[in-house]
Amino acid sequence: MSRPTKLHPDRGDARTRLLTAAVDLIRARGFAATSVDDLCRAAGVTKGAFFHHFASKEALGVAAAWHWAETTTAFFAAAPYHAPPDPLHRVLAYVAFRRAIVSDDITESSCLVGTMVQEVHASAPAIRDACAASIFGHAATLEADIGAAMDDRGIVADWTAASLARQTQAVVQGALVLAKAGDDPALARDSLDHLDRYIRLLFSVAAPVPGGAGESGVRPEALATGLPA
Amino acid sequence: MSRPTKLHPDRGDARTRLLTAAVDLIRARGFAATSVDDLCRAAGVTKGAFFHHFASKEALGVAAAWHWAETTTAFFAAAPYHAPPDPLHRVLAYVAFRRAIVSDDITESSCLVGTMVQEVHASAPAIRDACAASIFGHAATLEADIGAAMDDRGIVADWTAASLARQTQAVVQGALVLAKAGDDPALARDSLDHLDRYIRLLFSVAAPVPGGAGESGVRPEALATGLPA
DNA sequence: CCTCATACCGACCATACGGTATGTTTTCCG
DNA sequence: CGGAAAACATACCGTATGGTCGGTATGAGG
């Protein structure tokens, strides 16, 4: 039962507008530094509407984390890295995709739940758990492909598919921290290159030769973005 | 020209007390969620003293980042991972040391500058730069050992010592994010195990066999903490 | 001992904050 | 068409916030 607002009838209902505003502002400034008034202003909504949809600022934080989980799930489900028939190639294509979507403005490529959870992990358990669900839920989507790749190649190791899936997320999060600190997205890309190298070493697959004429290695990054080069 | 305070003369001067309080509180709650009053209360200092030493809350943030850089530099310089004669063993011992100092209370093992920089990277460039100096300065202390290890083993690669040094920090930061999200320090230890595995694969050194009777692999983690087992 | 800069104290201020109370408008449904 | 419920708007409240200001205590140098 949503309804266009009186002030900005063209921008959809107030709730989703508040959530998208929350994603943008919190990623840029953090949760605590983003005030309810800021959110209302950005969403073109009054304070009354805010507290009609969310019982508190913390409730907005929880909802924003869930909203983030939903939108990113849809985004990655539609991404082209699922195309290769070989599961290992899909995993490598995932890493290449993550690398490709690191934009020049780090805030844009930043992760809402990764930013929030560091701030609130001790003070707001509800938000923390919602962030955890987003991060580990996304990691879980990689687990099947990693596991299948292990089976395909008969790999028995002291690490599990779930553990490596989590490690991809750890590297992504750490890459963003360094990129923000150094104010340079290349730092994040560098980290993801190391992740790519690690996975290739685990599975003993060669990296592509950059200037090579022939095909000497696996190149799942070719379909990283799904866009024509 | 420091001086014991009237209220708590036994706890050193107000400035350092404020800085240590800042490290504790900001790591737990984040920068924005930590008020000046909170800091003064924790440090046992009045507001007047605060703004005598720091022109603004932002200035405190910058000073806290520098303070963090100094204390961690001293801490890691005194750590036992520098002992092995082989530079690669020193690098592996560093990773083992980082793993060993992950305590059960994640907040204690958390990184001040990693937490702060995510919050303020866009809104407070001065704090961001101070955090960057701490992170990349620490990474730089690993560069010589990594470079020497590469030379020793005649490794020519598409990655540099500086890049791998930064990657260790990316993994550490990401490990902390996941540990906070999952409220489980084991997640951080898991990430550092992956980092250990990555470095061993890069340098083609075997991992130790956990239950093995003989010594079949390199075990720099034996001196991880420098404490008797 | 006197002086002076500095360290520290404690009361105060303007404002921005999260949250509430109440009113108005739209939509659904019988 | 009527009415109830939900969506949104507006004015307001108590408090916590970053920051200021005048004052006092302490140590160093002469």
Short mmCIF file of C-alpha atoms (C1' of nucleotides) in Angstrom, two decimals:
data_model
loop_
_atom_site.label_atom_id
_atom_site.label_comp_id
_atom_site.label_asym_id
_atom_site.label_seq_id
_atom_site.Cartn_x
_atom_site.Cartn_y
_atom_site.Cartn_z
CA MET A 1 0.00 0.00 0.00
CA SER A 2 2.52 2.54 -1.14
CA ARG A 3 1.75 5.91 -2.49
CA PRO A 4 3.60 8.71 -4.25
CA THR A 5 4.47 11.54 -1.91
CA LYS A 6 2.99 14.98 -2.20
CA LEU A 7 6.37 16.68 -2.49
CA HIS A 8 7.95 14.41 -5.13
CA PRO A 9 5.20 12.27 -6.61
CA ASP A 10 7.43 11.04 -9.44
CA ARG A 11 10.06 9.25 -7.35
CA GLY A 12 8.15 6.26 -6.07
CA ASP A 13 7.03 5.55 -2.55
CA ALA A 14 8.70 7.02 0.49
CA ARG A 15 9.98 3.78 1.93
CA THR A 16 12.09 2.69 -1.02
CA ARG A 17 13.25 6.25 -1.56
CA LEU A 18 14.47 6.34 2.02
CA LEU A 19 16.22 3.03 1.57
CA THR A 20 18.05 4.05 -1.57
CA ALA A 21 19.00 7.34 0.07
CA ALA A 22 20.28 5.36 3.04
CA VAL A 23 22.46 3.21 0.80
CA ASP A 24 23.99 6.27 -0.83
CA LEU A 25 24.50 8.40 2.26
CA ILE A 26 25.61 5.70 4.68
CA ARG A 27 28.13 4.35 2.20
CA ALA A 28 29.62 7.81 1.86
CA ARG A 29 29.43 9.08 5.45
CA GLY A 30 28.81 6.07 7.66
CA PHE A 31 25.74 5.22 9.71
CA ALA A 32 26.20 7.42 12.77
CA ALA A 33 27.20 10.45 10.73
CA THR A 34 24.06 10.19 8.62
CA SER A 35 21.17 11.89 10.37
CA VAL A 36 17.50 11.14 9.94
CA ASP A 37 17.05 14.66 8.61
CA ASP A 38 19.77 14.04 6.02
CA LEU A 39 17.97 10.93 4.87
CA CYS A 40 14.62 12.68 4.66
CA ARG A 41 16.12 15.55 2.71
CA ALA A 42 17.88 13.23 0.25
CA ALA A 43 14.74 11.14 -0.20
CA GLY A 44 12.46 14.19 -0.51
CA VAL A 45 10.35 12.96 2.36
CA THR A 46 9.30 14.41 5.69
CA LYS A 47 10.26 13.15 9.10
CA GLY A 48 6.75 11.94 9.72
CA ALA A 49 7.01 9.59 6.76
CA PHE A 50 10.33 8.31 8.03
CA PHE A 51 9.01 7.30 11.43
CA HIS A 52 5.87 5.92 9.87
CA HIS A 53 7.91 3.35 7.97
CA PHE A 54 10.73 2.80 10.48
CA ALA A 55 10.33 2.62 14.22
CA SER A 56 13.79 4.08 14.79
CA LYS A 57 16.99 4.97 13.04
CA GLU A 58 18.32 1.55 13.98
CA ALA A 59 15.32 -0.09 12.29
CA LEU A 60 16.18 1.87 9.15
CA GLY A 61 19.70 0.47 9.41
CA VAL A 62 18.39 -3.08 9.55
CA ALA A 63 16.03 -2.46 6.64
CA ALA A 64 18.81 -0.85 4.62
CA ALA A 65 21.02 -3.90 5.14
CA TRP A 66 18.21 -6.18 3.95
CA HIS A 67 17.52 -3.88 1.02
CA TRP A 68 21.21 -4.05 0.15
CA ALA A 69 21.14 -7.84 0.34
CA GLU A 70 18.16 -7.96 -2.02
CA THR A 71 19.52 -5.55 -4.61
CA THR A 72 23.00 -7.06 -4.65
CA THR A 73 21.57 -10.57 -4.90
CA ALA A 74 19.60 -9.55 -7.97
CA PHE A 75 22.58 -7.70 -9.40
CA PHE A 76 24.99 -10.62 -9.06
CA ALA A 77 22.41 -13.15 -10.20
CA ALA A 78 22.09 -11.24 -13.45
CA ALA A 79 25.84 -10.81 -13.89
CA PRO A 80 27.59 -12.61 -16.75
CA TYR A 81 30.10 -14.55 -14.65
CA HIS A 82 27.73 -17.50 -14.40
CA ALA A 83 28.11 -18.28 -18.11
CA PRO A 84 31.22 -20.54 -18.31
CA PRO A 85 30.48 -24.27 -18.24
CA ASP A 86 33.47 -24.97 -15.99
CA PRO A 87 32.66 -24.10 -12.35
CA LEU A 88 36.23 -22.97 -11.69
CA HIS A 89 35.97 -20.59 -14.61
CA ARG A 90 32.81 -19.19 -13.05
CA VAL A 91 34.65 -18.57 -9.79
CA LEU A 92 37.50 -16.84 -11.59
CA ALA A 93 35.00 -14.89 -13.65
CA TYR A 94 33.35 -13.78 -10.42
CA VAL A 95 36.63 -12.35 -9.15
CA ALA A 96 37.23 -10.69 -12.50
CA PHE A 97 33.72 -9.26 -12.34
CA ARG A 98 34.30 -7.85 -8.86
CA ARG A 99 37.48 -6.30 -10.19
CA ALA A 100 35.71 -4.84 -13.19
CA ILE A 101 32.97 -3.13 -11.19
CA VAL A 102 35.43 -1.19 -9.03
CA SER A 103 34.71 2.31 -10.27
CA ASP A 104 36.92 5.36 -10.10
CA ASP A 105 34.73 6.82 -7.39
CA ILE A 106 35.35 4.39 -4.54
CA THR A 107 32.20 5.39 -2.72
CA GLU A 108 30.13 4.03 -5.61
CA SER A 109 31.83 0.63 -5.43
CA SER A 110 31.74 0.56 -1.68
CA CYS A 111 29.81 -2.03 0.29
CA LEU A 112 27.01 -0.77 2.52
CA VAL A 113 27.04 -3.66 4.93
CA GLY A 114 30.81 -3.79 5.20
CA THR A 115 30.90 -0.11 6.10
CA MET A 116 28.02 -0.34 8.57
CA VAL A 117 29.05 -3.48 10.38
CA GLN A 118 32.39 -2.06 11.46
CA GLU A 119 30.63 0.86 13.07
CA VAL A 120 27.77 -0.91 14.78
CA HIS A 121 28.98 -4.43 15.43
CA ALA A 122 29.07 -3.85 19.18
CA SER A 123 26.38 -1.23 19.65
CA ALA A 124 23.59 -2.45 17.36
CA PRO A 125 23.44 -6.26 17.15
CA ALA A 126 20.31 -6.16 15.00
CA ILE A 127 22.10 -4.20 12.29
CA ARG A 128 25.18 -6.35 12.65
CA ASP A 129 23.17 -9.53 12.09
CA ALA A 130 21.47 -8.08 9.04
CA CYS A 131 24.88 -7.12 7.64
CA ALA A 132 26.19 -10.59 8.40
CA ALA A 133 23.27 -12.15 6.57
CA SER A 134 24.09 -10.06 3.51
CA ILE A 135 27.81 -10.83 3.51
CA PHE A 136 27.65 -14.52 4.31
CA GLY A 137 24.58 -15.01 2.16
CA HIS A 138 26.49 -13.64 -0.79
CA ALA A 139 29.51 -15.80 0.07
CA ALA A 140 27.22 -18.82 0.09
CA THR A 141 26.27 -18.21 -3.54
CA LEU A 142 29.89 -18.99 -4.48
CA GLU A 143 30.14 -22.14 -2.46
CA ALA A 144 28.56 -24.54 -4.97
CA ASP A 145 30.85 -23.50 -7.81
CA ILE A 146 33.93 -23.73 -5.61
CA GLY A 147 32.87 -27.13 -4.35
CA ALA A 148 32.18 -28.37 -7.87
CA ALA A 149 35.56 -27.08 -9.01
CA MET A 150 37.20 -29.02 -6.19
CA ASP A 151 35.38 -32.19 -7.17
CA ASP A 152 36.15 -31.75 -10.87
CA ARG A 153 39.83 -31.52 -10.18
CA GLY A 154 39.89 -34.03 -7.36
CA ILE A 155 41.19 -31.54 -4.87
CA VAL A 156 41.48 -32.64 -1.26
CA ALA A 157 42.67 -29.82 0.93
CA ASP A 158 42.76 -28.48 4.45
CA TRP A 159 40.36 -25.74 3.38
CA THR A 160 36.68 -25.99 2.50
CA ALA A 161 34.57 -24.47 -0.24
CA ALA A 162 32.74 -22.41 2.37
CA SER A 163 36.00 -21.11 3.78
CA LEU A 164 37.35 -20.03 0.39
CA ALA A 165 34.01 -18.44 -0.43
CA ARG A 166 34.28 -16.37 2.77
CA GLN A 167 37.86 -15.49 1.92
CA THR A 168 36.72 -13.90 -1.33
CA GLN A 169 34.50 -11.62 0.71
CA ALA A 170 37.25 -10.87 3.20
CA VAL A 171 39.53 -9.81 0.36
CA VAL A 172 36.80 -7.70 -1.22
CA GLN A 173 36.15 -5.93 2.08
CA GLY A 174 39.83 -5.42 2.80
CA ALA A 175 40.41 -4.19 -0.72
CA LEU A 176 37.79 -1.50 -0.18
CA VAL A 177 39.34 -0.41 3.11
CA LEU A 178 42.73 0.06 1.46
CA ALA A 179 41.22 1.81 -1.55
CA LYS A 180 39.41 4.26 0.70
CA ALA A 181 42.50 4.85 2.82
CA GLY A 182 44.73 5.46 -0.18
CA ASP A 183 41.93 7.20 -2.06
CA ASP A 184 42.80 5.05 -5.04
CA PRO A 185 40.60 2.34 -6.56
CA ALA A 186 43.67 0.74 -8.13
CA LEU A 187 44.53 -0.55 -4.67
CA ALA A 188 41.29 -2.52 -4.65
CA ARG A 189 41.96 -3.92 -8.11
CA ASP A 190 45.42 -4.95 -6.99
CA SER A 191 43.96 -6.89 -4.07
CA LEU A 192 41.54 -8.69 -6.35
CA ASP A 193 44.43 -9.61 -8.62
CA HIS A 194 46.06 -11.29 -5.64
CA LEU A 195 42.81 -13.13 -4.95
CA ASP A 196 42.69 -14.31 -8.55
CA ARG A 197 46.29 -15.49 -8.27
CA TYR A 198 45.54 -17.32 -5.03
CA ILE A 199 42.62 -19.23 -6.50
CA ARG A 200 44.61 -20.14 -9.59
CA LEU A 201 47.42 -21.45 -7.38
CA LEU A 202 44.99 -23.47 -5.29
CA PHE A 203 43.60 -25.07 -8.43
CA SER A 204 46.88 -25.12 -10.40
CA VAL A 205 45.56 -23.25 -13.40
CA ALA A 206 47.80 -20.91 -15.36
CA ALA A 207 47.18 -17.23 -15.56
CA PRO A 208 46.70 -15.78 -19.01
CA VAL A 209 49.75 -14.27 -20.66
CA PRO A 210 48.90 -10.60 -21.13
CA GLY A 211 50.56 -10.02 -24.50
CA GLY A 212 50.47 -13.63 -25.63
CA ALA A 213 49.34 -14.33 -29.16
CA GLY A 214 47.86 -17.73 -28.45
CA GLU A 215 45.65 -18.87 -25.64
CA SER A 216 47.96 -20.23 -22.97
CA GLY A 217 45.74 -19.72 -19.97
CA VAL A 218 42.21 -19.49 -18.76
CA ARG A 219 40.64 -16.09 -19.32
CA PRO A 220 37.28 -15.86 -17.63
CA GLU A 221 37.82 -12.16 -17.19
CA ALA A 222 36.99 -11.71 -20.84
CA LEU A 223 33.34 -11.78 -19.92
CA ALA A 224 33.81 -9.77 -16.79
CA THR A 225 31.35 -7.02 -17.44
CA GLY A 226 29.19 -8.57 -20.10
CA LEU A 227 29.54 -5.36 -22.00
CA PRO A 228 31.17 -5.07 -25.42
CA ALA A 229 34.80 -3.98 -25.13
CA MET B 1 55.03 20.29 29.34
CA SER B 2 52.49 17.82 30.53
CA ARG B 3 51.02 17.63 33.97
CA PRO B 4 48.90 15.25 36.03
CA THR B 5 45.28 16.30 36.16
CA LYS B 6 43.60 17.35 39.33
CA LEU B 7 40.88 14.70 39.09
CA HIS B 8 43.05 11.66 38.34
CA PRO B 9 46.66 12.62 39.03
CA ASP B 10 47.84 9.02 38.79
CA ARG B 11 46.88 8.37 35.19
CA GLY B 12 49.38 10.53 33.34
CA ASP B 13 48.69 13.65 31.37
CA ALA B 14 45.37 14.49 29.82
CA ARG B 15 46.48 14.33 26.23
CA THR B 16 47.72 10.74 26.21
CA ARG B 17 44.78 9.67 28.36
CA LEU B 18 42.42 11.15 25.79
CA LEU B 19 44.28 9.37 23.00
CA THR B 20 44.17 5.97 24.65
CA ALA B 21 40.50 6.51 25.45
CA ALA B 22 39.94 7.44 21.82
CA VAL B 23 41.57 4.22 20.64
CA ASP B 24 39.36 2.13 22.90
CA LEU B 25 36.08 3.91 22.31
CA ILE B 26 36.40 4.55 18.59
CA ARG B 27 37.39 0.96 17.92
CA ALA B 28 34.28 -0.20 19.73
CA ARG B 29 31.72 2.39 18.58
CA GLY B 30 33.22 4.16 15.60
CA PHE B 31 34.32 7.77 15.27
CA ALA B 32 31.03 9.56 14.77
CA ALA B 33 29.26 7.61 17.51
CA THR B 34 31.93 8.54 20.02
CA SER B 35 31.17 11.94 21.52
CA VAL B 36 33.66 14.36 23.00
CA ASP B 37 31.88 13.97 26.33
CA ASP B 38 32.31 10.20 26.12
CA LEU B 39 36.02 10.64 25.55
CA CYS B 40 36.40 13.09 28.42
CA ARG B 41 34.48 10.82 30.76
CA ALA B 42 36.55 7.76 29.81
CA ALA B 43 39.79 9.70 30.14
CA GLY B 44 38.77 11.34 33.41
CA VAL B 45 39.29 14.77 31.92
CA THR B 46 37.13 17.82 31.46
CA LYS B 47 35.98 19.33 28.23
CA GLY B 48 38.22 22.30 28.75
CA ALA B 49 41.26 20.02 28.72
CA PHE B 50 40.05 18.34 25.57
CA PHE B 51 39.79 21.52 23.54
CA HIS B 52 43.03 22.77 24.99
CA HIS B 53 44.88 19.85 23.41
CA PHE B 54 42.79 19.38 20.29
CA ALA B 55 41.32 22.16 18.19
CA SER B 56 38.36 20.02 17.21
CA LYS B 57 37.04 16.49 17.32
CA GLU B 58 38.51 15.97 13.86
CA ALA B 59 41.93 17.00 15.17
CA LEU B 60 41.56 14.37 17.88
CA GLY B 61 40.84 11.85 15.16
CA VAL B 62 44.02 12.75 13.31
CA ALA B 63 46.06 12.60 16.53
CA ALA B 64 44.51 9.26 17.46
CA ALA B 65 45.51 7.81 14.10
CA TRP B 66 49.09 9.00 14.59
CA HIS B 67 49.08 7.69 18.12
CA TRP B 68 47.89 4.35 16.79
CA ALA B 69 50.65 4.34 14.19
CA GLU B 70 53.27 4.98 16.87
CA THR B 71 52.05 2.38 19.34
CA THR B 72 51.55 -0.33 16.72
CA THR B 73 54.95 0.39 15.20
CA ALA B 74 56.57 -0.13 18.60
CA PHE B 75 54.45 -3.20 19.25
CA PHE B 76 55.33 -4.92 15.99
CA ALA B 77 58.97 -3.89 16.18
CA ALA B 78 59.24 -5.72 19.50
CA ALA B 79 57.34 -8.79 18.27
CA PRO B 80 59.20 -12.07 17.90
CA TYR B 81 58.48 -12.65 14.23
CA HIS B 82 61.69 -10.87 13.24
CA ALA B 83 63.83 -13.66 14.69
CA PRO B 84 64.13 -16.22 11.85
CA PRO B 85 67.24 -15.82 9.67
CA ASP B 86 65.30 -16.59 6.49
CA PRO B 87 63.32 -13.52 5.35
CA LEU B 88 60.49 -15.69 4.03
CA HIS B 89 60.18 -17.32 7.42
CA ARG B 90 59.92 -13.85 8.93
CA VAL B 91 57.06 -13.04 6.59
CA LEU B 92 55.26 -16.26 7.44
CA ALA B 93 55.94 -15.67 11.12
CA TYR B 94 54.38 -12.22 10.74
CA VAL B 95 51.18 -13.76 9.40
CA ALA B 96 51.24 -16.34 12.19
CA PHE B 97 51.75 -13.55 14.69
CA ARG B 98 48.79 -11.61 13.34
CA ARG B 99 46.76 -14.77 13.64
CA ALA B 100 47.92 -15.37 17.19
CA ILE B 101 46.99 -11.91 18.44
CA VAL B 102 43.37 -12.22 17.32
CA SER B 103 41.70 -12.34 20.71
CA ASP B 104 38.30 -13.71 21.59
CA ASP B 105 36.96 -10.22 22.02
CA ILE B 106 37.14 -8.91 18.47
CA THR B 107 37.03 -5.30 19.54
CA GLU B 108 40.37 -5.73 21.28
CA SER B 109 42.02 -7.08 18.14
CA SER B 110 40.35 -4.50 15.96
CA CYS B 111 42.26 -1.89 14.00
CA LEU B 112 41.58 1.74 14.87
CA VAL B 113 42.59 3.18 11.53
CA GLY B 114 40.77 0.55 9.51
CA THR B 115 37.58 1.28 11.39
CA MET B 116 37.93 5.04 11.18
CA VAL B 117 38.94 5.33 7.54
CA GLN B 118 35.80 3.61 6.30
CA GLU B 119 33.68 6.16 8.13
CA VAL B 120 35.53 9.33 7.31
CA HIS B 121 37.27 8.67 4.01
CA ALA B 122 35.05 11.11 2.20
CA SER B 123 34.13 13.58 4.93
CA ALA B 124 37.44 14.08 6.76
CA PRO B 125 40.44 13.86 4.41
CA ALA B 126 42.85 14.77 7.20
CA ILE B 127 41.83 11.73 9.24
CA ARG B 128 41.82 9.58 6.13
CA ASP B 129 45.39 10.53 5.30
CA ALA B 130 46.56 9.84 8.84
CA CYS B 131 44.91 6.42 8.68
CA ALA B 132 46.50 5.77 5.31
CA ALA B 133 49.91 6.65 6.71
CA SER B 134 49.43 4.12 9.49
CA ILE B 135 48.24 1.30 7.23
CA PHE B 136 50.69 1.77 4.39
CA GLY B 137 53.51 2.61 6.77
CA HIS B 138 52.98 -0.72 8.47
CA ALA B 139 52.77 -2.50 5.12
CA ALA B 140 56.08 -0.94 4.18
CA THR B 141 57.80 -2.62 7.14
CA LEU B 142 57.11 -5.97 5.47
CA GLU B 143 58.40 -4.98 2.08
CA ALA B 144 62.11 -5.58 2.71
CA ASP B 145 61.58 -9.15 3.96
CA ILE B 146 59.27 -9.98 1.08
CA GLY B 147 61.72 -8.52 -1.40
CA ALA B 148 64.63 -10.43 0.15
CA ALA B 149 62.60 -13.63 0.07
CA MET B 150 61.94 -13.08 -3.63
CA ASP B 151 65.63 -12.53 -4.30
CA ASP B 152 66.68 -15.55 -2.23
CA ARG B 153 64.45 -17.82 -4.21
CA GLY B 154 64.97 -16.12 -7.55
CA ILE B 155 61.34 -15.31 -7.93
CA VAL B 156 60.31 -13.22 -10.90
CA ALA B 157 56.62 -12.50 -10.87
CA ASP B 158 53.91 -10.16 -12.08
CA TRP B 159 53.51 -8.89 -8.51
CA THR B 160 55.85 -6.75 -6.44
CA ALA B 161 56.99 -6.94 -2.84
CA ALA B 162 55.10 -3.73 -2.12
CA SER B 163 51.92 -5.15 -3.61
CA LEU B 164 52.09 -8.35 -1.57
CA ALA B 165 52.85 -6.32 1.55
CA ARG B 166 49.69 -4.29 0.93
CA GLN B 167 47.73 -7.48 0.33
CA THR B 168 48.62 -8.72 3.80
CA GLN B 169 47.01 -5.58 5.17
CA ALA B 170 43.97 -5.94 2.94
CA VAL B 171 43.44 -9.46 4.21
CA VAL B 172 43.90 -8.37 7.82
CA GLN B 173 41.33 -5.61 7.39
CA GLY B 174 38.88 -7.83 5.57
CA ALA B 175 39.34 -10.55 8.16
CA LEU B 176 38.32 -8.10 10.87
CA VAL B 177 35.23 -7.02 8.96
CA LEU B 178 34.05 -10.62 8.64
CA ALA B 179 34.88 -11.41 12.26
CA LYS B 180 32.85 -8.43 13.44
CA ALA B 181 29.95 -9.30 11.14
CA GLY B 182 29.86 -12.93 12.23
CA ASP B 183 30.76 -12.01 15.79
CA ASP B 184 33.37 -14.75 15.68
CA PRO B 185 37.14 -14.24 15.80
CA ALA B 186 37.62 -17.66 14.20
CA LEU B 187 36.56 -16.06 10.93
CA ALA B 188 39.55 -13.73 11.14
CA ARG B 189 41.91 -16.61 11.91
CA ASP B 190 40.51 -18.49 8.93
CA SER B 191 41.26 -15.56 6.65
CA LEU B 192 44.82 -15.37 7.91
CA ASP B 193 45.22 -19.09 7.26
CA HIS B 194 44.30 -18.40 3.65
CA LEU B 195 46.87 -15.62 3.55
CA ASP B 196 49.49 -17.98 4.92
CA ARG B 197 48.55 -20.54 2.28
CA TYR B 198 48.75 -17.92 -0.46
CA ILE B 199 52.24 -16.83 0.49
CA ARG B 200 53.44 -20.42 0.75
CA LEU B 201 52.05 -21.12 -2.71
CA LEU B 202 53.73 -18.03 -4.13
CA PHE B 203 57.05 -19.16 -2.72
CA SER B 204 56.44 -22.89 -3.17
CA VAL B 205 57.10 -23.83 0.45
CA ALA B 206 55.23 -26.66 2.07
CA ALA B 207 52.84 -26.14 4.92
CA PRO B 208 53.59 -28.02 8.11
CA VAL B 209 51.76 -31.32 8.61
CA PRO B 210 49.62 -30.79 11.70
CA GLY B 211 49.89 -34.27 13.21
CA GLY B 212 53.15 -35.15 11.52
CA ALA B 213 55.86 -36.80 13.62
CA GLY B 214 58.80 -35.35 11.75
CA GLU B 215 59.40 -31.86 10.46
CA SER B 216 58.18 -31.84 6.90
CA GLY B 217 57.45 -28.18 6.55
CA VAL B 218 58.42 -24.72 7.61
CA ARG B 219 56.87 -23.73 10.96
CA PRO B 220 57.48 -20.06 11.69
CA GLU B 221 54.23 -19.97 13.63
CA ALA B 222 56.05 -21.79 16.45
CA LEU B 223 57.38 -18.44 17.58
CA ALA B 224 54.20 -16.59 16.83
CA THR B 225 53.60 -15.06 20.20
CA GLY B 226 57.00 -15.31 21.76
CA LEU B 227 55.30 -16.72 24.81
CA PRO B 228 55.91 -20.23 26.14
CA ALA B 229 53.26 -22.64 24.93
"C1'" DC C 1 60.15 34.57 45.30
"C1'" DC C 2 58.05 36.38 41.25
"C1'" DT C 3 56.48 35.90 36.59
"C1'" DC C 4 54.72 33.88 32.79
"C1'" DA C 5 53.33 30.43 29.75
"C1'" DT C 6 50.93 26.35 29.77
"C1'" DA C 7 47.80 22.68 31.55
"C1'" DC C 8 43.61 22.02 33.26
"C1'" DC C 9 38.82 23.07 35.06
"C1'" DG C 10 33.73 23.88 34.89
"C1'" DA C 11 29.93 26.51 33.51
"C1'" DC C 12 27.77 28.01 29.48
"C1'" DC C 13 25.86 28.36 24.41
"C1'" DA C 14 23.68 27.50 19.91
"C1'" DT C 15 22.26 23.99 17.37
"C1'" DA C 16 21.36 19.55 15.51
"C1'" DC C 17 19.79 15.33 16.92
"C1'" DG C 18 16.29 11.28 17.38
"C1'" DG C 19 11.74 10.93 18.32
"C1'" DT C 20 6.53 12.27 19.11
"C1'" DA C 21 1.86 14.04 18.53
"C1'" DT C 22 -1.51 15.38 15.63
"C1'" DG C 23 -3.48 16.46 11.43
"C1'" DT C 24 -4.40 15.68 6.34
"C1'" DT C 25 -4.62 13.00 2.16
"C1'" DT C 26 -4.92 8.88 -0.51
"C1'" DT C 27 -6.30 4.14 -1.35
"C1'" DC C 28 -8.54 0.05 -0.61
"C1'" DC C 29 -12.78 -2.50 0.05
"C1'" DG C 30 -17.40 -3.43 1.18
"C1'" DC D 1 -20.55 6.11 -2.03
"C1'" DG D 2 -18.81 5.66 2.68
"C1'" DG D 3 -15.56 4.69 6.03
"C1'" DA D 4 -11.53 2.67 7.82
"C1'" DA D 5 -6.74 2.02 7.41
"C1'" DA D 6 -2.62 3.19 5.78
"C1'" DA D 7 0.67 6.84 3.84
"C1'" DC D 8 2.38 11.10 4.25
"C1'" DA D 9 2.95 16.07 6.25
"C1'" DT D 10 3.93 19.59 9.88
"C1'" DA D 11 4.96 21.45 14.15
"C1'" DC D 12 7.04 20.54 18.17
"C1'" DC D 13 9.95 18.47 22.40
"C1'" DG D 14 13.78 17.09 25.37
"C1'" DT D 15 18.29 16.22 25.12
"C1'" DA D 16 23.00 15.45 23.59
"C1'" DT D 17 26.23 17.42 20.71
"C1'" DG D 18 30.61 20.11 19.33
"C1'" DG D 19 32.51 24.09 20.77
"C1'" DT D 20 33.51 28.62 23.76
"C1'" DC D 21 35.01 31.36 27.56
"C1'" DG D 22 36.70 33.04 31.80
"C1'" DG D 23 39.07 31.31 35.47
"C1'" DT D 24 42.50 28.61 38.46
"C1'" DA D 25 46.41 25.70 39.38
"C1'" DT D 26 51.07 24.14 38.24
"C1'" DG D 27 55.63 23.97 36.75
"C1'" DA D 28 59.90 26.32 34.52
"C1'" DG D 29 63.14 30.22 34.28
"C1'" DG D 30 65.07 34.17 36.15
#
